[in-house]
């Protein structure tokens, strides 16, 4: 899925597949600066950005890594969700 966001990918799906995604999804509206998940939280959901920008911060005691910024169509939290590991970042 290189050079494609989630919404572009959805255009390749059949109606049955789109309905399945819809049934498994829920919409959350967050305010500016509101935390989606924190470091150490359980990886029990993945997130697809529909609108706005999400800042992903990797806490580190040794270096201050720059934040990553994700926007419409980007997916976050998928690695922890699929592997059952706790969150390694702060997303807001």
PDB file of C-alpha atoms in Angstrom:
ATOM      1  CA  UNK A   1       0.000   0.000   0.000  1.00  0.00           C
ATOM      2  CA  UNK A   2       2.847   2.363  -0.786  1.00  0.00           C
ATOM      3  CA  UNK A   3       1.963   5.956  -1.630  1.00  0.00           C
ATOM      4  CA  UNK A   4      -1.666   5.381  -0.661  1.00  0.00           C
ATOM      5  CA  UNK A   5      -3.624   6.429   2.353  1.00  0.00           C
ATOM      6  CA  UNK A   6      -6.403   4.396   3.930  1.00  0.00           C
ATOM      7  CA  UNK A   7      -9.162   6.180   2.037  1.00  0.00           C
ATOM      8  CA  UNK A   8      -7.487   5.596  -1.331  1.00  0.00           C
ATOM      9  CA  UNK A   9      -7.122   1.932  -0.405  1.00  0.00           C
ATOM     10  CA  UNK A  10     -10.848   1.725   0.363  1.00  0.00           C
ATOM     11  CA  UNK A  11     -11.690   2.577  -3.236  1.00  0.00           C
ATOM     12  CA  UNK A  12     -10.247  -0.816  -4.219  1.00  0.00           C
ATOM     13  CA  UNK A  13     -12.524  -2.771  -1.856  1.00  0.00           C
ATOM     14  CA  UNK A  14     -15.768  -4.518  -2.680  1.00  0.00           C
ATOM     15  CA  UNK A  15     -18.999  -3.352  -1.055  1.00  0.00           C
ATOM     16  CA  UNK A  16     -19.034  -6.365   1.291  1.00  0.00           C
ATOM     17  CA  UNK A  17     -15.514  -5.523   2.506  1.00  0.00           C
ATOM     18  CA  UNK A  18     -16.426  -1.878   3.050  1.00  0.00           C
ATOM     19  CA  UNK A  19     -19.475  -2.887   5.071  1.00  0.00           C
ATOM     20  CA  UNK A  20     -17.317  -5.157   7.254  1.00  0.00           C
ATOM     21  CA  UNK A  21     -14.918  -2.289   7.967  1.00  0.00           C
ATOM     22  CA  UNK A  22     -17.861  -0.040   8.802  1.00  0.00           C
ATOM     23  CA  UNK A  23     -19.315  -2.555  11.245  1.00  0.00           C
ATOM     24  CA  UNK A  24     -15.970  -2.852  13.049  1.00  0.00           C
ATOM     25  CA  UNK A  25     -15.395   0.907  13.195  1.00  0.00           C
ATOM     26  CA  UNK A  26     -16.436   3.734  15.432  1.00  0.00           C
ATOM     27  CA  UNK A  27     -15.856   7.460  15.153  1.00  0.00           C
ATOM     28  CA  UNK A  28     -14.163   9.496  17.879  1.00  0.00           C
ATOM     29  CA  UNK A  29     -13.972  13.268  17.764  1.00  0.00           C
ATOM     30  CA  UNK A  30     -11.119  14.736  19.764  1.00  0.00           C
ATOM     31  CA  UNK A  31     -10.259  18.271  20.724  1.00  0.00           C
ATOM     32  CA  UNK A  32      -6.932  19.970  20.119  1.00  0.00           C
ATOM     33  CA  UNK A  33      -4.218  18.465  22.334  1.00  0.00           C
ATOM     34  CA  UNK A  34      -6.451  15.630  23.567  1.00  0.00           C
ATOM     35  CA  UNK A  35      -4.510  12.389  24.100  1.00  0.00           C
ATOM     36  CA  UNK A  36      -5.523   9.413  21.944  1.00  0.00           C
ATOM     37  CA  UNK A  37      -3.247   7.030  23.819  1.00  0.00           C
ATOM     38  CA  UNK A  38      -0.190   7.213  26.088  1.00  0.00           C
ATOM     39  CA  UNK A  39       2.987   5.210  26.444  1.00  0.00           C
ATOM     40  CA  UNK A  40       2.220   1.944  28.246  1.00  0.00           C
ATOM     41  CA  UNK A  41      -1.492   1.867  27.368  1.00  0.00           C
ATOM     42  CA  UNK A  42      -2.763  -1.462  26.011  1.00  0.00           C
ATOM     43  CA  UNK A  43      -2.669  -1.783  22.224  1.00  0.00           C
ATOM     44  CA  UNK A  44      -6.316  -2.678  21.816  1.00  0.00           C
ATOM     45  CA  UNK A  45      -7.348  -0.500  18.849  1.00  0.00           C
ATOM     46  CA  UNK A  46      -5.899   1.060  15.743  1.00  0.00           C
ATOM     47  CA  UNK A  47      -6.793   4.521  14.503  1.00  0.00           C
ATOM     48  CA  UNK A  48      -7.355   5.993  11.049  1.00  0.00           C
ATOM     49  CA  UNK A  49      -7.262   9.758  10.784  1.00  0.00           C
ATOM     50  CA  UNK A  50     -10.269  11.159   8.997  1.00  0.00           C
ATOM     51  CA  UNK A  51      -9.635  14.865   9.617  1.00  0.00           C
ATOM     52  CA  UNK A  52      -6.996  16.936  11.364  1.00  0.00           C
ATOM     53  CA  UNK A  53      -3.441  16.185  12.438  1.00  0.00           C
ATOM     54  CA  UNK A  54      -2.123  13.783  15.071  1.00  0.00           C
ATOM     55  CA  UNK A  55       1.213  14.343  16.804  1.00  0.00           C
ATOM     56  CA  UNK A  56       3.088  11.157  17.752  1.00  0.00           C
ATOM     57  CA  UNK A  57       5.799  11.603  20.373  1.00  0.00           C
ATOM     58  CA  UNK A  58       8.346   8.976  21.322  1.00  0.00           C
ATOM     59  CA  UNK A  59       9.383   9.514  24.936  1.00  0.00           C
ATOM     60  CA  UNK A  60      13.065   8.842  25.465  1.00  0.00           C
ATOM     61  CA  UNK A  61      15.316   9.444  28.438  1.00  0.00           C
ATOM     62  CA  UNK A  62      18.464   9.619  26.285  1.00  0.00           C
ATOM     63  CA  UNK A  63      17.469  11.753  23.292  1.00  0.00           C
ATOM     64  CA  UNK A  64      14.648  14.019  22.354  1.00  0.00           C
ATOM     65  CA  UNK A  65      13.435  12.552  19.076  1.00  0.00           C
ATOM     66  CA  UNK A  66      11.338  14.907  16.953  1.00  0.00           C
ATOM     67  CA  UNK A  67       7.604  14.327  16.900  1.00  0.00           C
ATOM     68  CA  UNK A  68       5.960  12.769  13.850  1.00  0.00           C
ATOM     69  CA  UNK A  69       2.817  14.306  12.394  1.00  0.00           C
ATOM     70  CA  UNK A  70       0.114  12.220  10.733  1.00  0.00           C
ATOM     71  CA  UNK A  71      -2.932  13.401   8.807  1.00  0.00           C
ATOM     72  CA  UNK A  72      -5.978  12.239   6.819  1.00  0.00           C
ATOM     73  CA  UNK A  73      -5.740   8.628   5.732  1.00  0.00           C
ATOM     74  CA  UNK A  74      -2.787   7.756   7.972  1.00  0.00           C
ATOM     75  CA  UNK A  75      -3.062   4.757  10.311  1.00  0.00           C
ATOM     76  CA  UNK A  76      -1.561   4.670  13.799  1.00  0.00           C
ATOM     77  CA  UNK A  77      -1.451   2.136  16.601  1.00  0.00           C
ATOM     78  CA  UNK A  78      -1.545  -0.799  14.214  1.00  0.00           C
ATOM     79  CA  UNK A  79       1.730  -2.438  15.288  1.00  0.00           C
ATOM     80  CA  UNK A  80       0.780  -2.641  18.963  1.00  0.00           C
ATOM     81  CA  UNK A  81      -2.768  -3.709  18.164  1.00  0.00           C
ATOM     82  CA  UNK A  82      -1.697  -6.557  15.890  1.00  0.00           C
ATOM     83  CA  UNK A  83       1.145  -7.694  18.153  1.00  0.00           C
ATOM     84  CA  UNK A  84      -0.639  -7.309  21.507  1.00  0.00           C
ATOM     85  CA  UNK A  85       2.123  -5.071  22.867  1.00  0.00           C
ATOM     86  CA  UNK A  86       1.601  -1.940  24.986  1.00  0.00           C
ATOM     87  CA  UNK A  87       1.863   1.478  23.319  1.00  0.00           C
ATOM     88  CA  UNK A  88       5.385   2.837  22.841  1.00  0.00           C
ATOM     89  CA  UNK A  89       4.381   6.412  21.967  1.00  0.00           C
ATOM     90  CA  UNK A  90       2.120   9.223  23.015  1.00  0.00           C
ATOM     91  CA  UNK A  91      -0.418  10.216  20.367  1.00  0.00           C
ATOM     92  CA  UNK A  92      -2.428  13.430  20.595  1.00  0.00           C
TER      93      UNK A  92
END
